[in-house]
PDB file of C-alpha atoms in Angstrom:
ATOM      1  CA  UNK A  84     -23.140  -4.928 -30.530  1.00  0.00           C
ATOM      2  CA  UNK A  85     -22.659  -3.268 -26.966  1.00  0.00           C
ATOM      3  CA  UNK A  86     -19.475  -5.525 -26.627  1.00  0.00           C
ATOM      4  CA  UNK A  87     -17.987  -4.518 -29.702  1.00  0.00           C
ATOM      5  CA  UNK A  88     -18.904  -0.845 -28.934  1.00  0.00           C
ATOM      6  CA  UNK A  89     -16.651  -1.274 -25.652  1.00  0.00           C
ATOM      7  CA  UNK A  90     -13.764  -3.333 -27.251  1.00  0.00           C
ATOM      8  CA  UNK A  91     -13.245  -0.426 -30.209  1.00  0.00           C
ATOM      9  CA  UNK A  92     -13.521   2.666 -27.115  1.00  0.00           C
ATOM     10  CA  UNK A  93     -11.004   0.758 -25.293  1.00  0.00           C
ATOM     11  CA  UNK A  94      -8.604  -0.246 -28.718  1.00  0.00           C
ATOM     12  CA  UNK A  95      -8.916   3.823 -29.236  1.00  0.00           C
ATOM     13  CA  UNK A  96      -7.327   4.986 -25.898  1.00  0.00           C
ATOM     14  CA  UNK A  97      -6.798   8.356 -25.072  1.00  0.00           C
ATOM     15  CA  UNK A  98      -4.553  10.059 -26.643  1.00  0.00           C
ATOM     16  CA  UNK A  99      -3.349  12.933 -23.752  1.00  0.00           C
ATOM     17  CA  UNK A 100      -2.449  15.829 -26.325  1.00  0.00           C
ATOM     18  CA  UNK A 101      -5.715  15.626 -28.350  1.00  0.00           C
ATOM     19  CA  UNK A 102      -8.586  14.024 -26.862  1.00  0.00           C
ATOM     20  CA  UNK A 103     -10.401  15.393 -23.387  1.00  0.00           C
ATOM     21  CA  UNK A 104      -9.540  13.002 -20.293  1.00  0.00           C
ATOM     22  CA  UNK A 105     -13.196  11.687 -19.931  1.00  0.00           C
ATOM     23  CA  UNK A 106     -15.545  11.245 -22.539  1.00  0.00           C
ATOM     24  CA  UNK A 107     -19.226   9.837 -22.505  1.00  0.00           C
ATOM     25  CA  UNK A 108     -21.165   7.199 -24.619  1.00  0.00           C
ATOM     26  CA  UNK A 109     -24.838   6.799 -24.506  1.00  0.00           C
ATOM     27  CA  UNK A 110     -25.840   3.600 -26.224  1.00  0.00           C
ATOM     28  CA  UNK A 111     -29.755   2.860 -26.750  1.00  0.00           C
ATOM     29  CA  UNK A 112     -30.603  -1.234 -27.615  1.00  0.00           C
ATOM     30  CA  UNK A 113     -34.197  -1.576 -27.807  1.00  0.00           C
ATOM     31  CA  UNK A 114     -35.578  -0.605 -24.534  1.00  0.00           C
ATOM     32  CA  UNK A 115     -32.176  -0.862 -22.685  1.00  0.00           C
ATOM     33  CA  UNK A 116     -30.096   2.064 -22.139  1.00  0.00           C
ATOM     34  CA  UNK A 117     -26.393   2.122 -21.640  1.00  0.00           C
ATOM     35  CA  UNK A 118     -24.430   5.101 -20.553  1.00  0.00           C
ATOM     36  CA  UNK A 119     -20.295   4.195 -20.751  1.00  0.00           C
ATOM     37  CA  UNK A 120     -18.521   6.486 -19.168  1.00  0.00           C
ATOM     38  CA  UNK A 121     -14.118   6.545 -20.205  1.00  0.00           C
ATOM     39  CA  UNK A 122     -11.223   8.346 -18.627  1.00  0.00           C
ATOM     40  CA  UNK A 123      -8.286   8.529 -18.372  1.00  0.00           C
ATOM     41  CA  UNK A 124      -6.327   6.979 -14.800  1.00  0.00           C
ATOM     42  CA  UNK A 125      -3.931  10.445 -14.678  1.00  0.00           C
ATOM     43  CA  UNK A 126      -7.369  12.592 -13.925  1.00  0.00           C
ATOM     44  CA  UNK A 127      -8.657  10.210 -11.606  1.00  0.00           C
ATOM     45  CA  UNK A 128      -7.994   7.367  -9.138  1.00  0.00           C
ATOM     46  CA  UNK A 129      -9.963   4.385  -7.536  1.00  0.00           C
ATOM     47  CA  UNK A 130     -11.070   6.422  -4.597  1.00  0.00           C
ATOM     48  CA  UNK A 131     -12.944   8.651  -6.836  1.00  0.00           C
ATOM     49  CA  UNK A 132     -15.683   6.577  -9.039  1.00  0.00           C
ATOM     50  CA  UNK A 133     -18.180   6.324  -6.374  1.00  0.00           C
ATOM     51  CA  UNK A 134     -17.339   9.834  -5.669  1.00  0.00           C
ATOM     52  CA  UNK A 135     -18.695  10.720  -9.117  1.00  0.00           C
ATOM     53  CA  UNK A 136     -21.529   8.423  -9.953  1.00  0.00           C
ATOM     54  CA  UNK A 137     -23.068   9.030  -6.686  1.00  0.00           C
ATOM     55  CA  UNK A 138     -23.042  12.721  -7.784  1.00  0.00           C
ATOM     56  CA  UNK A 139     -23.690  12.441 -11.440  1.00  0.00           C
ATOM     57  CA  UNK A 140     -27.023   9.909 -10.062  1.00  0.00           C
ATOM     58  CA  UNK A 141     -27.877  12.758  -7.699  1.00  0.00           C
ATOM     59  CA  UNK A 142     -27.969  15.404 -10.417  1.00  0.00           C
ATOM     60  CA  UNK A 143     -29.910  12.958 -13.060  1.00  0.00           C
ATOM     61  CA  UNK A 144     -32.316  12.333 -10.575  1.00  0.00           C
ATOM     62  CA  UNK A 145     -32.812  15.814  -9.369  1.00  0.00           C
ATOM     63  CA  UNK A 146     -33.458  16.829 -12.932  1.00  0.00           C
ATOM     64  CA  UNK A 147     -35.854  13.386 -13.650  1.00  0.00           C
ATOM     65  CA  UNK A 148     -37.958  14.949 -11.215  1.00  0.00           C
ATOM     66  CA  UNK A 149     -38.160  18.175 -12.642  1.00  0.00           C
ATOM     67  CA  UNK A 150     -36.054  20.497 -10.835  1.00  0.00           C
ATOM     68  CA  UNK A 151     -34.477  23.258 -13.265  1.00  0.00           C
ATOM     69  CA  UNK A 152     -31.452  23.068 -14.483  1.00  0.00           C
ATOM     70  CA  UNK A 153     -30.216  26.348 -13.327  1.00  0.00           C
ATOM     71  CA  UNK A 154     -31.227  24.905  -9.605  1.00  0.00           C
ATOM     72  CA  UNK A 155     -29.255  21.977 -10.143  1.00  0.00           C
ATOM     73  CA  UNK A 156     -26.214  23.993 -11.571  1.00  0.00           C
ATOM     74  CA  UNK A 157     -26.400  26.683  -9.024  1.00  0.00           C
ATOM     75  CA  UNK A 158     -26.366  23.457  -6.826  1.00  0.00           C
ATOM     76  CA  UNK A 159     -23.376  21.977  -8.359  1.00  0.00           C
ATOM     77  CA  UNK A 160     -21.165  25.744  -7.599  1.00  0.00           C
ATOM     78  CA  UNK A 161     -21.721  25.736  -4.418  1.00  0.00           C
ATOM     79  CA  UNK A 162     -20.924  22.121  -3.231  1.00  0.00           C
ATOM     80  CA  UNK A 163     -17.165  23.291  -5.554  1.00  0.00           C
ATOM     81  CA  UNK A 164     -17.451  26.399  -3.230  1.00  0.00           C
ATOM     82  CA  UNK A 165     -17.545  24.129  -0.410  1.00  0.00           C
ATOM     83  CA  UNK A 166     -14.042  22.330  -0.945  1.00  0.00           C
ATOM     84  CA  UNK A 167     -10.640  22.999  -2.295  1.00  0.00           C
ATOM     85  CA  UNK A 168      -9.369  22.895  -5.703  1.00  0.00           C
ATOM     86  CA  UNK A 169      -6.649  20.120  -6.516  1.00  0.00           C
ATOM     87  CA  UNK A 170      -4.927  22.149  -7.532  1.00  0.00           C
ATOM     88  CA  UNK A 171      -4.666  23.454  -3.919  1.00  0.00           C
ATOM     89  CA  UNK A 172      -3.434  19.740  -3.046  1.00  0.00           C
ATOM     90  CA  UNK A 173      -0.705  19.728  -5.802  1.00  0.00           C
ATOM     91  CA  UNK A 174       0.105  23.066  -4.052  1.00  0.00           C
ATOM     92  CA  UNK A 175       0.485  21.336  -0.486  1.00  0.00           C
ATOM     93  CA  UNK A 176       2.495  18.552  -1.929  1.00  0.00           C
ATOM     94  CA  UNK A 177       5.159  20.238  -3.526  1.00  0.00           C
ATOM     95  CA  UNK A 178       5.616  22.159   0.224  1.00  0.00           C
ATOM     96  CA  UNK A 179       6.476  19.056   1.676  1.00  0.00           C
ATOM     97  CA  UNK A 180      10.053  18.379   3.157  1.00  0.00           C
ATOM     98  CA  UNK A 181      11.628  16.497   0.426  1.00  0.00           C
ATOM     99  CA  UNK A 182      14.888  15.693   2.153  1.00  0.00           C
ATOM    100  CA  UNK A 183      12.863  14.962   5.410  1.00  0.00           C
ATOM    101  CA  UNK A 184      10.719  12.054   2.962  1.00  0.00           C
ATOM    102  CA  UNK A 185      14.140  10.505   1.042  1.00  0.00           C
ATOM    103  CA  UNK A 186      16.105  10.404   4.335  1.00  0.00           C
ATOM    104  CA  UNK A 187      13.205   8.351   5.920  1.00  0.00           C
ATOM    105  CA  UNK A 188      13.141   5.932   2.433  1.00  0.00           C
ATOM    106  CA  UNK A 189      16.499   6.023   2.359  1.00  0.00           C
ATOM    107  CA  UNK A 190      16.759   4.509   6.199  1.00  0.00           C
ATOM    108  CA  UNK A 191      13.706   2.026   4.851  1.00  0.00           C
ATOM    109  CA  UNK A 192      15.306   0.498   1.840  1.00  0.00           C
ATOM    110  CA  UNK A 193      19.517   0.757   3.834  1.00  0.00           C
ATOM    111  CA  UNK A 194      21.432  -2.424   2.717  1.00  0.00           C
ATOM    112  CA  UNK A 195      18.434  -3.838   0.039  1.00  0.00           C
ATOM    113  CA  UNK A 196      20.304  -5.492  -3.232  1.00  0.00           C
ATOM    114  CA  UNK A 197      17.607  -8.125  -4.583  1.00  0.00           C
ATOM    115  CA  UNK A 198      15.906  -7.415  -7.408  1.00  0.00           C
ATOM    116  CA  UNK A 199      13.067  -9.723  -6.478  1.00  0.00           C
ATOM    117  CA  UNK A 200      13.123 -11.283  -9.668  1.00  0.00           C
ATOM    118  CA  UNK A 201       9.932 -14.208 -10.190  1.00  0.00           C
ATOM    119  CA  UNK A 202      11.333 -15.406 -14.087  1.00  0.00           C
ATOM    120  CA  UNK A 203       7.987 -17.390 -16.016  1.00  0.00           C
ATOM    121  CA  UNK A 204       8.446 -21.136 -15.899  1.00  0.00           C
ATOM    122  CA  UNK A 205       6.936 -20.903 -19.464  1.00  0.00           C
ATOM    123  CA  UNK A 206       6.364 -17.986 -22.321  1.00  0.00           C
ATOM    124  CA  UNK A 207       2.467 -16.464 -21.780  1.00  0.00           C
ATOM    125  CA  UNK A 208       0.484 -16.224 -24.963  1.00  0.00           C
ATOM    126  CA  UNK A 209       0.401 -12.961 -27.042  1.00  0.00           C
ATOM    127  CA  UNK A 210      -2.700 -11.079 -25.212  1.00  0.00           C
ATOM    128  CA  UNK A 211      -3.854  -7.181 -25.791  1.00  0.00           C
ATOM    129  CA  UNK A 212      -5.112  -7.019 -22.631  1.00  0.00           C
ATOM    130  CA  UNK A 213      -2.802  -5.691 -19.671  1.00  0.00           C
ATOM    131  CA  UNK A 214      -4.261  -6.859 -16.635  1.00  0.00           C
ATOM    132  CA  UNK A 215      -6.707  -9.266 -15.118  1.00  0.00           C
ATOM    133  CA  UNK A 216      -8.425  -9.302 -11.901  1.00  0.00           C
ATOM    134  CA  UNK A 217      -8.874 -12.422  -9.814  1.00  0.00           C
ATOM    135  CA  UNK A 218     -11.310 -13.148  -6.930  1.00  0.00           C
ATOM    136  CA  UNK A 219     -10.718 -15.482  -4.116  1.00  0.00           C
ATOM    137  CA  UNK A 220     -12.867 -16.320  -1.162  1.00  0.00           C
ATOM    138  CA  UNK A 221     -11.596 -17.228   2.301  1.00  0.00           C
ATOM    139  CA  UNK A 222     -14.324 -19.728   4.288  1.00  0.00           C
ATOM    140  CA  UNK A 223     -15.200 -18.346   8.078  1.00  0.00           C
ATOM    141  CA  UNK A 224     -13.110 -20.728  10.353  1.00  0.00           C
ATOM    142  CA  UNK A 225      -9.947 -19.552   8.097  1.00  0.00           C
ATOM    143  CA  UNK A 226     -10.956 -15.689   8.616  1.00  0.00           C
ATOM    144  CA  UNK A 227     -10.779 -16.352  12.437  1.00  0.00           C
ATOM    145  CA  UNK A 228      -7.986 -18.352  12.546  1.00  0.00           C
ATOM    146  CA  UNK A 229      -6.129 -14.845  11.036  1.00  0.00           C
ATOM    147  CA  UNK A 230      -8.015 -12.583  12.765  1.00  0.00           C
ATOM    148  CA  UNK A 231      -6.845 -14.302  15.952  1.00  0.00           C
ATOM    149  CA  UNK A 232      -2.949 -14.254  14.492  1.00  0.00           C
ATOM    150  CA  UNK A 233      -3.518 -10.171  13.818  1.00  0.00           C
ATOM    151  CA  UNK A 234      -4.590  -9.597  17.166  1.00  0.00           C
ATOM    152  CA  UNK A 235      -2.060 -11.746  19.128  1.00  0.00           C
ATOM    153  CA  UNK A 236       0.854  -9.566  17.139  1.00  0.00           C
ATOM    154  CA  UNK A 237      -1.144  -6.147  17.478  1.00  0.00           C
ATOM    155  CA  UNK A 238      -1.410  -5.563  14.112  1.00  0.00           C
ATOM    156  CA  UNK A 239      -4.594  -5.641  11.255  1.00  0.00           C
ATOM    157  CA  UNK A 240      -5.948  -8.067   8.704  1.00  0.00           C
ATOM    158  CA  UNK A 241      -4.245  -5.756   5.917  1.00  0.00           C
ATOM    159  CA  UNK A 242      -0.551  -5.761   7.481  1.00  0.00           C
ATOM    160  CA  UNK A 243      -1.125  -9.535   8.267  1.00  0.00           C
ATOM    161  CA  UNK A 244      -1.885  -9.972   4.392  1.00  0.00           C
ATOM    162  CA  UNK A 245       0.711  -7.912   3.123  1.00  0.00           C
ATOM    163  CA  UNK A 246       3.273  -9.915   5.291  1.00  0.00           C
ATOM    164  CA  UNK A 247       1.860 -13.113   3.898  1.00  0.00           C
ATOM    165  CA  UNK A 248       2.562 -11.478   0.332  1.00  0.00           C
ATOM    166  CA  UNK A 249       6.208 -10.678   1.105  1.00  0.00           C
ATOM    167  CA  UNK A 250       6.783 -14.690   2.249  1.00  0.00           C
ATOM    168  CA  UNK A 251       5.698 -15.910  -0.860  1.00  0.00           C
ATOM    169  CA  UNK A 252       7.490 -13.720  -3.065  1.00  0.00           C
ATOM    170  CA  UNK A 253      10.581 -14.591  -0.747  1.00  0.00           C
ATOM    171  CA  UNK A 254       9.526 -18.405  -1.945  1.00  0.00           C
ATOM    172  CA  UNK A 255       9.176 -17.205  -5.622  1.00  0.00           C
ATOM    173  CA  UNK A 256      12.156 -15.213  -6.078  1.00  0.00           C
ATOM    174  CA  UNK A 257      14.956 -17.443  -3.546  1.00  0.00           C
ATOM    175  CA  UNK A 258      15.570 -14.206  -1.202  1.00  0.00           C
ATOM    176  CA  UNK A 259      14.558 -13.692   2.071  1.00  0.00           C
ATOM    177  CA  UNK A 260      14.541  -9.744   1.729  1.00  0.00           C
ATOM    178  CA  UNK A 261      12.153  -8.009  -1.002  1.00  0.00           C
ATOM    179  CA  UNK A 262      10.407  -5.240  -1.604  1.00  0.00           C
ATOM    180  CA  UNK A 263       6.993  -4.558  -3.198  1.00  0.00           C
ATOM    181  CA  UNK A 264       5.090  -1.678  -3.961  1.00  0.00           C
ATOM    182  CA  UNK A 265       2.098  -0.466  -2.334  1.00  0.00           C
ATOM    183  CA  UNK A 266      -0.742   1.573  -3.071  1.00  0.00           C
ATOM    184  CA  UNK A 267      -1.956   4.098  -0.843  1.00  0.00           C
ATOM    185  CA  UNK A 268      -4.791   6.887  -1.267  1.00  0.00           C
ATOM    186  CA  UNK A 269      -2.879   9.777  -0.296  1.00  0.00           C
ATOM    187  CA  UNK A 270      -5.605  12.155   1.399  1.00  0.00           C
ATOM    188  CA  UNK A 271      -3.174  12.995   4.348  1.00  0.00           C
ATOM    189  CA  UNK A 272      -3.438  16.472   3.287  1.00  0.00           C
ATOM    190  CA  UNK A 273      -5.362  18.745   5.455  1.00  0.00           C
ATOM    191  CA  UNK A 274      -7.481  20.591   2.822  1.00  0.00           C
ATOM    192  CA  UNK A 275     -11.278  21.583   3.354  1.00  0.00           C
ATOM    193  CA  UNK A 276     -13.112  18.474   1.740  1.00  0.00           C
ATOM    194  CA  UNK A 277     -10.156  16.552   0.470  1.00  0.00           C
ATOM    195  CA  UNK A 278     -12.558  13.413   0.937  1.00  0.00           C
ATOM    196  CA  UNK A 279     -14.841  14.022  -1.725  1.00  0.00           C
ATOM    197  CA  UNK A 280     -12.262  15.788  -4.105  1.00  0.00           C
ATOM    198  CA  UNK A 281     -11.930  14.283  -7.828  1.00  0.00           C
ATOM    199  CA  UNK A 282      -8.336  13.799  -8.779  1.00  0.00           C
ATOM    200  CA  UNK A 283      -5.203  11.288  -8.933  1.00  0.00           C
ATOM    201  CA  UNK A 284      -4.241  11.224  -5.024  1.00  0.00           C
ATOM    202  CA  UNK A 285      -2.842   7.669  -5.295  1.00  0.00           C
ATOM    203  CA  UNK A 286       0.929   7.245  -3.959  1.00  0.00           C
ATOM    204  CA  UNK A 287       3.046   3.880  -4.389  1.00  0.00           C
ATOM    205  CA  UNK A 288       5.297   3.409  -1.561  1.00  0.00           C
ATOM    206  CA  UNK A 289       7.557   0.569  -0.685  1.00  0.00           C
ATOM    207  CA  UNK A 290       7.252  -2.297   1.427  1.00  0.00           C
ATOM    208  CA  UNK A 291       9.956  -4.199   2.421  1.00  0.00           C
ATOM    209  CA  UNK A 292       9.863  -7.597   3.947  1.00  0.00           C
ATOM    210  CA  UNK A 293      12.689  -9.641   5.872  1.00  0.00           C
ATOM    211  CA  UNK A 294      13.062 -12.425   7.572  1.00  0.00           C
ATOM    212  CA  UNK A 295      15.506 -14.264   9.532  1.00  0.00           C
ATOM    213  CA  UNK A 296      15.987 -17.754   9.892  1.00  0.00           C
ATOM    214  CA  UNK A 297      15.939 -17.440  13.538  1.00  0.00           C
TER     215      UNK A 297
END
């Protein structure tokens, strides 16, 4: 079964000293085809999948039509040719002021003790799996009412969301000062084609929110 094809690749893992970081599985059911594609997250971030699919469709499709192979790898080079290696990007990271970046963090997080601790009210049942994703709709007269609270303090949808995040983990966790970690894609880098450039760019940074009862 296609499902239990999935549950064994993902029970397997990736072992980082033995296996490669992305591996393929073509799996043919009748007249369906599947093509499962696995890697690892240290390789490659979120940023990055439509990066590659739109680029492994455009070479598929190039060769469905019968363009040689040679056309479509000499086609291949030279969009590489046309951006920087990531390697170039670990390069310009490890230039960056240091002491400049944990002075500014430092000035960020001053005076924060809570742990922002939210304890279970009850013990979760034994799973294998390690996250799960839920999706919640907002209805139209709720959007504007936020929009219309984001543009009153000069600030957007995402900061007014993040701020509603911090107030309810104040409400969870009994402080009125916590911190939580945010993702960020980390293509600040000036490098030639850093936007469509396969690799782990992701950065978690702080966020720290405080309020007063004033």
């Amino acid at each position: 079964k296609y499902s239990n094809v999935l549950k064994n690749d993902v029970v397997r893992g990736l072992d980082l000293k033995k296996d490669t970081l992305l591996r393929v599985i073509y799996i043919k059911m009748g007249n369906v085809s599947k093509l499962v594609f696995t890697m690892h997250h240290i390789i490659i971030d979120g940023w990055c999948i439509s990066i590659l699919f739109d680029k492994f469709l455009s070479y598929y499709n190039a060769l469905l039509k019968g363009k040689p192979f040679s056309s479509v790898e000499k086609e291949m080079l030279n969009e590489k040719d046309q951006q920087s290696e990531y390697s170039e990007y670990v390069s310009w990271i490890t230039k960056q002021d240091k002491k400049s970046a944990m002075n500014y963090w430092h000035e960020l997080l001053a005076d924060y003790e809570s742990n922002c601790d939210i304890k279970p009210m009850m013990k979760p049942e034994a799973s294998n799996e390690q996250m799960s994703r839920i999706s919640v709709s907002i209805d139209e007269d709720t959007t504007m009412i936020l929009k219309n609270i984001a543009e009153r303090n000069e600030c957007t949808l995402n900061t007014l969301a993040e701020t509603a995040l911090g107030v309810m983990l104040q409400a969870y966790s009994g402080s009125n000062d916590i911190v939580f970690g945010k993702v960020v894609s980390g293509r600040n880098a000036i490098l030639r084609g850093i936007e469509n450039m396969v690799g782990l760019f992701i950065n978690t940074i702080p966020v720290r929110v405080t309020t007063e009862k004033e």
